[in-house]
Structure formats: structure tokens, C-alpha cells
Amino acid sequence: QVQLQESGPGLVKPSETLSLTCTVSGYSISSGYYWGWIRQPPGKGLEWIGSIYHSGSTYYNPSLKSRVTISVDTSKNQFSLKLSSVTAADTAVYYCARVSVDTAMVPFDIWGQGTMVTVSS
Amino acid sequence: DIQMTQSPSTLSASVGDRVTITCRASQSISSWLAWYQQKPGKAPKLLIYKASSLESGVPSRFSGSGSGTEFTLTISSLQPDDFATYYCQQYNSYLTFGGGTKVEIK
């Protein structure tokens, strides 16, 4: 079955760039579907960050767009998130996920387990 | 952008109770609404899409209704496994989640 696994540093300094990778197994990213990043600050709700297709087509949350870059590496079956100029407000559990049908703005039905990223000096 | 407001934020209920959670959109989203269940330390699980369509494998005690700006998630008979936090999500324009409703044991 399709599985997603987030990886990356658990601690990032303020003003630096947060970088995470999601490795997909059980499905080739090149075969289709949009792949996304969602985050959840401790004790708070969910926030969609952005999504990407295997072709590189992206959609970003307008409130984060100026700081977000999502890219895909089909050769490694991975997609990645970069969030620049981070502050303590970016501290959160970051999830990667796959959409439920092969189009951009639809719900996510397969999720990674999530990775906690703390922004602190 | 579209704002999603859930109520109540916390709900206390007993096993066997009928539970209803409301989600309101700041503008019409047709039926482009999903519901998720999240347990502590776990990723969200998709329960319902397109306002009322049950995701495969989800128990039939879960149901969704509504269109336009007002939506509800109903659990017909609350089970021990259902104590969790529930989120609505609109996908009419980008993706926005509601603030969540925690269903706790009464």
C-alpha cells in the first residue's frame, strides 16, 4: 500500500530555512496525483501549506506563498518543502499527504505520520 | 480566502449518544467539503468528502450533510473509538480547515 514518510531536522533556528522531504513508497509519484504538505502547531488546528504534481505544477497557500517552495524528485520518488525566514510561529508537526483523486484541490486520503519541527535558537 | 468555523469547539458525550458537529463557510462552497477525524499523536483520517460521501471503510454511523455555507457531521451512536477531534475542510478554493471539534467523554 501507499506509504509516506517525512524526514528532516527537528530543530531550526529563527530566520533560517526549514527543509523537509517526504519519501513515497508503494506508488510512483510519476504515475499521478497531487502531493501536499500540511502543518499543525502544538494544540492547534491544521493548515494546508501547498501541493505539487509530478510535472512540477504547484499550488501554495496564499498566506505562506512568499516563503514556500515545494519541489519534486521523481527519480527518488520524493517531494520536498522549503519554508524560509522561519519564526517560532512556524513550530509545528509537518505532515505530507496524497490527495484522494487525481486532481489538485481535493481532500487528502493518505498521510505520513508527521514530523515535529521546532523553531528556536 | 474562505474561512471555516466549527461549533462547538468541545463536545462532551457518552457512548451511544447521537452527536452533531457544525461547520460554516464564510462564502458558498457548494458541496466541496470534507470531514476528518484525528486522534492524539496521529495523522488525520478522511471520513467524508463532497459533504455527504462516505470514504471507503468508514463506519456507516458517520454521515455528513449540507451545502452552500452550512454543513453537519453526525455520529448516530457514539462508540469508544470515536472520541477524537474532528475537522472540516473546504476545497472550493484552495484548501482551508476549520478549527476543530474535540469530542470528549462525558
PDB file of C-alpha atoms in Angstrom:
ATOM      1  CA  GLN A   1       0.000   0.000   0.000  1.00  0.00           C
ATOM      2  CA  VAL A   2       0.998   3.613  -0.404  1.00  0.00           C
ATOM      3  CA  GLN A   3       3.068   4.974   2.460  1.00  0.00           C
ATOM      4  CA  LEU A   4       4.573   8.397   3.081  1.00  0.00           C
ATOM      5  CA  GLN A   5       7.420   9.253   5.441  1.00  0.00           C
ATOM      6  CA  GLU A   6       8.591  12.735   6.393  1.00  0.00           C
ATOM      7  CA  SER A   7      12.225  13.418   7.222  1.00  0.00           C
ATOM      8  CA  GLY A   8      14.349  16.431   8.117  1.00  0.00           C
ATOM      9  CA  PRO A   9      15.792  18.427  11.009  1.00  0.00           C
ATOM     10  CA  GLY A  10      13.671  18.649  14.121  1.00  0.00           C
ATOM     11  CA  LEU A  11      15.192  21.962  15.164  1.00  0.00           C
ATOM     12  CA  VAL A  12      15.630  25.063  13.019  1.00  0.00           C
ATOM     13  CA  LYS A  13      16.958  28.466  14.069  1.00  0.00           C
ATOM     14  CA  PRO A  14      14.860  31.609  13.634  1.00  0.00           C
ATOM     15  CA  SER A  15      15.328  33.355  10.257  1.00  0.00           C
ATOM     16  CA  GLU A  16      16.707  30.174   8.689  1.00  0.00           C
ATOM     17  CA  THR A  17      15.060  27.865   6.154  1.00  0.00           C
ATOM     18  CA  LEU A  18      13.083  24.793   7.185  1.00  0.00           C
ATOM     19  CA  SER A  19      13.634  21.854   4.816  1.00  0.00           C
ATOM     20  CA  LEU A  20      11.670  18.615   4.846  1.00  0.00           C
ATOM     21  CA  THR A  21      11.437  15.654   2.477  1.00  0.00           C
ATOM     22  CA  CYS A  22       8.607  13.190   2.005  1.00  0.00           C
ATOM     23  CA  THR A  23       9.550   9.760   0.680  1.00  0.00           C
ATOM     24  CA  VAL A  24       6.765   7.818  -1.027  1.00  0.00           C
ATOM     25  CA  SER A  25       6.671   4.024  -1.158  1.00  0.00           C
ATOM     26  CA  GLY A  26       4.179   1.692  -2.786  1.00  0.00           C
ATOM     27  CA  TYR A  27       3.344   4.164  -5.570  1.00  0.00           C
ATOM     28  CA  SER A  28       5.296   6.044  -8.208  1.00  0.00           C
ATOM     29  CA  ILE A  29       4.878   9.817  -7.945  1.00  0.00           C
ATOM     30  CA  SER A  30       5.264   9.936 -11.750  1.00  0.00           C
ATOM     31  CA  SER A  31       2.010   7.983 -12.130  1.00  0.00           C
ATOM     32  CA  GLY A  32      -0.098  10.911 -10.966  1.00  0.00           C
ATOM     33  CA  TYR A  33      -1.893  12.587  -8.050  1.00  0.00           C
ATOM     34  CA  TYR A  34      -1.037  15.798  -6.263  1.00  0.00           C
ATOM     35  CA  TRP A  35       1.113  15.574  -3.157  1.00  0.00           C
ATOM     36  CA  GLY A  36       0.860  18.078  -0.349  1.00  0.00           C
ATOM     37  CA  TRP A  37       2.211  19.491   2.877  1.00  0.00           C
ATOM     38  CA  ILE A  38       0.027  20.326   5.878  1.00  0.00           C
ATOM     39  CA  ARG A  39       1.132  21.551   9.298  1.00  0.00           C
ATOM     40  CA  GLN A  40      -0.310  21.647  12.800  1.00  0.00           C
ATOM     41  CA  PRO A  41       1.094  23.850  15.584  1.00  0.00           C
ATOM     42  CA  PRO A  42       1.052  22.222  19.027  1.00  0.00           C
ATOM     43  CA  GLY A  43      -2.511  22.080  20.359  1.00  0.00           C
ATOM     44  CA  LYS A  44      -3.914  23.886  17.326  1.00  0.00           C
ATOM     45  CA  GLY A  45      -5.637  23.131  14.039  1.00  0.00           C
ATOM     46  CA  LEU A  46      -4.477  22.114  10.581  1.00  0.00           C
ATOM     47  CA  GLU A  47      -3.091  24.442   7.921  1.00  0.00           C
ATOM     48  CA  TRP A  48      -2.532  23.484   4.283  1.00  0.00           C
ATOM     49  CA  ILE A  49       0.852  24.711   3.052  1.00  0.00           C
ATOM     50  CA  GLY A  50       0.863  23.682  -0.591  1.00  0.00           C
ATOM     51  CA  SER A  51       0.670  20.882  -3.140  1.00  0.00           C
ATOM     52  CA  ILE A  52       2.669  19.659  -6.144  1.00  0.00           C
ATOM     53  CA  TYR A  53       2.144  17.398  -9.184  1.00  0.00           C
ATOM     54  CA  HIS A  54       4.840  15.162 -10.679  1.00  0.00           C
ATOM     55  CA  SER A  55       5.159  17.643 -13.536  1.00  0.00           C
ATOM     56  CA  GLY A  56       6.176  20.307 -11.021  1.00  0.00           C
ATOM     57  CA  SER A  57       2.881  22.209 -11.103  1.00  0.00           C
ATOM     58  CA  THR A  58       2.314  23.781  -7.683  1.00  0.00           C
ATOM     59  CA  TYR A  59      -0.392  25.398  -5.599  1.00  0.00           C
ATOM     60  CA  TYR A  60       0.503  27.335  -2.456  1.00  0.00           C
ATOM     61  CA  ASN A  61      -1.472  28.719   0.464  1.00  0.00           C
ATOM     62  CA  PRO A  62      -1.652  32.446  -0.320  1.00  0.00           C
ATOM     63  CA  SER A  63      -0.766  33.307   3.290  1.00  0.00           C
ATOM     64  CA  LEU A  64       2.539  31.391   3.042  1.00  0.00           C
ATOM     65  CA  LYS A  65       3.298  31.685  -0.660  1.00  0.00           C
ATOM     66  CA  SER A  66       6.101  34.230  -0.311  1.00  0.00           C
ATOM     67  CA  ARG A  67       8.103  31.872   1.895  1.00  0.00           C
ATOM     68  CA  VAL A  68       7.271  28.412   0.498  1.00  0.00           C
ATOM     69  CA  THR A  69       8.859  26.294  -2.196  1.00  0.00           C
ATOM     70  CA  ILE A  70       7.693  22.736  -2.896  1.00  0.00           C
ATOM     71  CA  SER A  71       9.639  20.603  -5.338  1.00  0.00           C
ATOM     72  CA  VAL A  72       9.522  17.023  -6.599  1.00  0.00           C
ATOM     73  CA  ASP A  73      12.250  14.485  -7.427  1.00  0.00           C
ATOM     74  CA  THR A  74      10.622  11.671  -9.366  1.00  0.00           C
ATOM     75  CA  SER A  75      13.902   9.737  -9.612  1.00  0.00           C
ATOM     76  CA  LYS A  76      13.936   9.387  -5.827  1.00  0.00           C
ATOM     77  CA  ASN A  77      10.139   9.239  -5.513  1.00  0.00           C
ATOM     78  CA  GLN A  78      10.271  12.181  -3.127  1.00  0.00           C
ATOM     79  CA  PHE A  79       8.873  15.652  -2.788  1.00  0.00           C
ATOM     80  CA  SER A  80      10.215  18.402  -0.573  1.00  0.00           C
ATOM     81  CA  LEU A  81       9.230  21.514   1.340  1.00  0.00           C
ATOM     82  CA  LYS A  82      11.303  24.610   1.964  1.00  0.00           C
ATOM     83  CA  LEU A  83       9.973  27.357   4.233  1.00  0.00           C
ATOM     84  CA  SER A  84      12.189  30.412   4.534  1.00  0.00           C
ATOM     85  CA  SER A  85      12.626  33.047   7.239  1.00  0.00           C
ATOM     86  CA  VAL A  86      11.071  30.889   9.928  1.00  0.00           C
ATOM     87  CA  THR A  87       9.909  32.170  13.303  1.00  0.00           C
ATOM     88  CA  ALA A  88       8.545  30.493  16.420  1.00  0.00           C
ATOM     89  CA  ALA A  89       5.103  30.623  14.775  1.00  0.00           C
ATOM     90  CA  ASP A  90       6.320  28.004  12.293  1.00  0.00           C
ATOM     91  CA  THR A  91       6.825  25.459  15.075  1.00  0.00           C
ATOM     92  CA  ALA A  92       4.503  22.599  14.210  1.00  0.00           C
ATOM     93  CA  VAL A  93       4.046  18.981  13.239  1.00  0.00           C
ATOM     94  CA  TYR A  94       4.501  18.852   9.467  1.00  0.00           C
ATOM     95  CA  TYR A  95       2.609  16.215   7.506  1.00  0.00           C
ATOM     96  CA  CYS A  96       2.980  15.124   3.922  1.00  0.00           C
ATOM     97  CA  ALA A  97      -0.053  13.618   2.211  1.00  0.00           C
ATOM     98  CA  ARG A  98      -1.560  12.458  -1.086  1.00  0.00           C
ATOM     99  CA  VAL A  99      -4.860  13.681  -2.481  1.00  0.00           C
ATOM    100  CA  SER A 100      -7.759  11.263  -2.861  1.00  0.00           C
ATOM    101  CA  VAL A 101      -8.335  11.679  -6.607  1.00  0.00           C
ATOM    102  CA  ASP A 102      -6.051  12.779  -9.426  1.00  0.00           C
ATOM    103  CA  THR A 103      -6.765  16.496  -9.310  1.00  0.00           C
ATOM    104  CA  ALA A 104      -5.339  19.392  -7.351  1.00  0.00           C
ATOM    105  CA  MET A 105      -7.709  20.811  -4.767  1.00  0.00           C
ATOM    106  CA  VAL A 106      -9.351  17.792  -3.155  1.00  0.00           C
ATOM    107  CA  PRO A 107      -9.102  16.116   0.271  1.00  0.00           C
ATOM    108  CA  PHE A 108      -6.069  14.104   1.349  1.00  0.00           C
ATOM    109  CA  ASP A 109      -6.675  10.414   1.961  1.00  0.00           C
ATOM    110  CA  ILE A 110      -3.154   9.114   2.614  1.00  0.00           C
ATOM    111  CA  TRP A 111      -0.945  10.822   5.201  1.00  0.00           C
ATOM    112  CA  GLY A 112       2.511  10.430   6.625  1.00  0.00           C
ATOM    113  CA  GLN A 113       2.944  10.069  10.365  1.00  0.00           C
ATOM    114  CA  GLY A 114       4.128  13.657  10.723  1.00  0.00           C
ATOM    115  CA  THR A 115       7.377  15.178  11.947  1.00  0.00           C
ATOM    116  CA  MET A 116       7.760  17.792  14.665  1.00  0.00           C
ATOM    117  CA  VAL A 117       9.803  20.856  13.775  1.00  0.00           C
ATOM    118  CA  THR A 118      10.726  23.368  16.453  1.00  0.00           C
ATOM    119  CA  VAL A 119      11.991  26.844  15.635  1.00  0.00           C
ATOM    120  CA  SER A 120      14.304  28.005  18.381  1.00  0.00           C
ATOM    121  CA  SER A 121      17.768  29.421  18.856  1.00  0.00           C
TER     122      SER A 121
ATOM    123  CA  ASP B   1      -9.916  33.486   1.216  1.00  0.00           C
ATOM    124  CA  ILE B   2     -12.594  31.205   2.661  1.00  0.00           C
ATOM    125  CA  GLN B   3     -12.838  30.884   6.442  1.00  0.00           C
ATOM    126  CA  MET B   4     -14.279  27.765   8.091  1.00  0.00           C
ATOM    127  CA  THR B   5     -15.873  27.964  11.542  1.00  0.00           C
ATOM    128  CA  GLN B   6     -16.714  24.860  13.551  1.00  0.00           C
ATOM    129  CA  SER B   7     -19.000  24.579  16.543  1.00  0.00           C
ATOM    130  CA  PRO B   8     -18.839  23.603  19.255  1.00  0.00           C
ATOM    131  CA  SER B   9     -15.099  23.620  19.904  1.00  0.00           C
ATOM    132  CA  THR B  10     -15.562  20.926  22.553  1.00  0.00           C
ATOM    133  CA  LEU B  11     -18.405  18.470  22.978  1.00  0.00           C
ATOM    134  CA  SER B  12     -18.926  16.128  25.917  1.00  0.00           C
ATOM    135  CA  ALA B  13     -20.898  12.993  25.151  1.00  0.00           C
ATOM    136  CA  SER B  14     -21.491   9.419  26.239  1.00  0.00           C
ATOM    137  CA  VAL B  15     -21.220   6.146  24.370  1.00  0.00           C
ATOM    138  CA  GLY B  16     -24.417   5.640  22.400  1.00  0.00           C
ATOM    139  CA  ASP B  17     -25.204   9.348  22.070  1.00  0.00           C
ATOM    140  CA  ARG B  18     -26.103  10.972  18.770  1.00  0.00           C
ATOM    141  CA  VAL B  19     -23.538  13.687  18.097  1.00  0.00           C
ATOM    142  CA  THR B  20     -23.736  16.579  15.645  1.00  0.00           C
ATOM    143  CA  ILE B  21     -20.912  18.952  14.705  1.00  0.00           C
ATOM    144  CA  THR B  22     -21.478  22.063  12.608  1.00  0.00           C
ATOM    145  CA  CYS B  23     -19.153  23.720  10.111  1.00  0.00           C
ATOM    146  CA  ARG B  24     -19.887  27.074   8.485  1.00  0.00           C
ATOM    147  CA  ALA B  25     -18.108  28.588   5.493  1.00  0.00           C
ATOM    148  CA  SER B  26     -17.600  32.335   5.056  1.00  0.00           C
ATOM    149  CA  GLN B  27     -18.954  32.025   1.498  1.00  0.00           C
ATOM    150  CA  SER B  28     -20.654  29.355  -0.542  1.00  0.00           C
ATOM    151  CA  ILE B  29     -18.524  26.299  -1.238  1.00  0.00           C
ATOM    152  CA  SER B  30     -21.254  24.227  -2.917  1.00  0.00           C
ATOM    153  CA  SER B  31     -20.650  20.688  -1.608  1.00  0.00           C
ATOM    154  CA  TRP B  32     -16.872  20.856  -1.640  1.00  0.00           C
ATOM    155  CA  LEU B  33     -16.449  19.891   2.000  1.00  0.00           C
ATOM    156  CA  ALA B  34     -14.618  17.068   3.742  1.00  0.00           C
ATOM    157  CA  TRP B  35     -14.527  15.819   7.327  1.00  0.00           C
ATOM    158  CA  TYR B  36     -11.520  14.298   9.082  1.00  0.00           C
ATOM    159  CA  GLN B  37     -11.024  12.520  12.391  1.00  0.00           C
ATOM    160  CA  GLN B  38      -7.768  12.972  14.300  1.00  0.00           C
ATOM    161  CA  LYS B  39      -6.599  11.129  17.397  1.00  0.00           C
ATOM    162  CA  PRO B  40      -3.749  12.389  19.617  1.00  0.00           C
ATOM    163  CA  GLY B  41      -0.337  11.929  18.031  1.00  0.00           C
ATOM    164  CA  LYS B  42      -1.820  10.620  14.785  1.00  0.00           C
ATOM    165  CA  ALA B  43      -2.413  11.992  11.309  1.00  0.00           C
ATOM    166  CA  PRO B  44      -5.949  12.971  10.320  1.00  0.00           C
ATOM    167  CA  LYS B  45      -8.163  10.334   8.729  1.00  0.00           C
ATOM    168  CA  LEU B  46     -10.559  11.213   5.921  1.00  0.00           C
ATOM    169  CA  LEU B  47     -14.142  10.319   6.834  1.00  0.00           C
ATOM    170  CA  ILE B  48     -16.399  12.140   4.384  1.00  0.00           C
ATOM    171  CA  TYR B  49     -15.914  14.024   1.115  1.00  0.00           C
ATOM    172  CA  LYS B  50     -18.206  16.089  -1.084  1.00  0.00           C
ATOM    173  CA  ALA B  51     -20.233  16.903   2.035  1.00  0.00           C
ATOM    174  CA  SER B  52     -22.011  13.561   2.305  1.00  0.00           C
ATOM    175  CA  SER B  53     -19.988  10.810   0.594  1.00  0.00           C
ATOM    176  CA  LEU B  54     -18.565   8.244   2.993  1.00  0.00           C
ATOM    177  CA  GLU B  55     -14.916   7.327   2.465  1.00  0.00           C
ATOM    178  CA  SER B  56     -14.320   3.615   1.910  1.00  0.00           C
ATOM    179  CA  GLY B  57     -14.010   1.690   5.156  1.00  0.00           C
ATOM    180  CA  VAL B  58     -15.595   4.354   7.350  1.00  0.00           C
ATOM    181  CA  PRO B  59     -18.432   3.062   9.557  1.00  0.00           C
ATOM    182  CA  SER B  60     -21.954   3.957   8.466  1.00  0.00           C
ATOM    183  CA  ARG B  61     -22.678   5.636  11.814  1.00  0.00           C
ATOM    184  CA  PHE B  62     -20.841   8.635  10.360  1.00  0.00           C
ATOM    185  CA  SER B  63     -22.811  10.843   7.998  1.00  0.00           C
ATOM    186  CA  GLY B  64     -22.483  14.301   6.543  1.00  0.00           C
ATOM    187  CA  SER B  65     -24.960  16.774   5.155  1.00  0.00           C
ATOM    188  CA  GLY B  66     -25.289  20.346   3.949  1.00  0.00           C
ATOM    189  CA  SER B  67     -24.397  22.568   1.031  1.00  0.00           C
ATOM    190  CA  GLY B  68     -23.569  26.192   0.414  1.00  0.00           C
ATOM    191  CA  THR B  69     -22.305  27.562   3.714  1.00  0.00           C
ATOM    192  CA  GLU B  70     -23.642  25.235   6.415  1.00  0.00           C
ATOM    193  CA  PHE B  71     -22.640  21.622   6.974  1.00  0.00           C
ATOM    194  CA  THR B  72     -23.005  18.979   9.655  1.00  0.00           C
ATOM    195  CA  LEU B  73     -21.204  15.805  10.652  1.00  0.00           C
ATOM    196  CA  THR B  74     -23.367  13.362  12.579  1.00  0.00           C
ATOM    197  CA  ILE B  75     -22.325  10.289  14.508  1.00  0.00           C
ATOM    198  CA  SER B  76     -25.525   8.303  15.010  1.00  0.00           C
ATOM    199  CA  SER B  77     -24.370   6.273  18.015  1.00  0.00           C
ATOM    200  CA  LEU B  78     -21.065   7.318  19.535  1.00  0.00           C
ATOM    201  CA  GLN B  79     -18.593   4.463  20.043  1.00  0.00           C
ATOM    202  CA  PRO B  80     -15.498   4.400  22.301  1.00  0.00           C
ATOM    203  CA  ASP B  81     -13.242   4.646  19.237  1.00  0.00           C
ATOM    204  CA  ASP B  82     -14.952   7.886  18.165  1.00  0.00           C
ATOM    205  CA  PHE B  83     -13.553  10.083  20.934  1.00  0.00           C
ATOM    206  CA  ALA B  84     -11.262  12.311  18.903  1.00  0.00           C
ATOM    207  CA  THR B  85     -11.011  15.727  17.280  1.00  0.00           C
ATOM    208  CA  TYR B  86     -12.926  16.362  14.061  1.00  0.00           C
ATOM    209  CA  TYR B  87     -12.015  18.877  11.365  1.00  0.00           C
ATOM    210  CA  CYS B  88     -13.924  20.136   8.371  1.00  0.00           C
ATOM    211  CA  GLN B  89     -12.060  21.227   5.232  1.00  0.00           C
ATOM    212  CA  GLN B  90     -13.294  23.203   2.260  1.00  0.00           C
ATOM    213  CA  TYR B  91     -11.848  22.596  -1.191  1.00  0.00           C
ATOM    214  CA  ASN B  92     -13.876  25.005  -3.280  1.00  0.00           C
ATOM    215  CA  SER B  93     -11.000  27.498  -3.368  1.00  0.00           C
ATOM    216  CA  TYR B  94      -7.611  26.245  -2.263  1.00  0.00           C
ATOM    217  CA  LEU B  95      -7.810  24.248   0.976  1.00  0.00           C
ATOM    218  CA  THR B  96      -8.890  25.556   4.369  1.00  0.00           C
ATOM    219  CA  PHE B  97      -9.573  23.657   7.566  1.00  0.00           C
ATOM    220  CA  GLY B  98     -11.939  24.506  10.381  1.00  0.00           C
ATOM    221  CA  GLY B  99     -10.630  24.989  13.915  1.00  0.00           C
ATOM    222  CA  GLY B 100     -11.663  21.532  15.080  1.00  0.00           C
ATOM    223  CA  THR B 101     -14.202  19.994  17.472  1.00  0.00           C
ATOM    224  CA  LYS B 102     -12.961  17.800  20.273  1.00  0.00           C
ATOM    225  CA  VAL B 103     -15.392  15.045  21.249  1.00  0.00           C
ATOM    226  CA  GLU B 104     -14.653  14.006  24.802  1.00  0.00           C
ATOM    227  CA  ILE B 105     -16.094  11.531  27.250  1.00  0.00           C
ATOM    228  CA  LYS B 106     -18.869  12.934  29.415  1.00  0.00           C
TER     229      LYS B 106
END
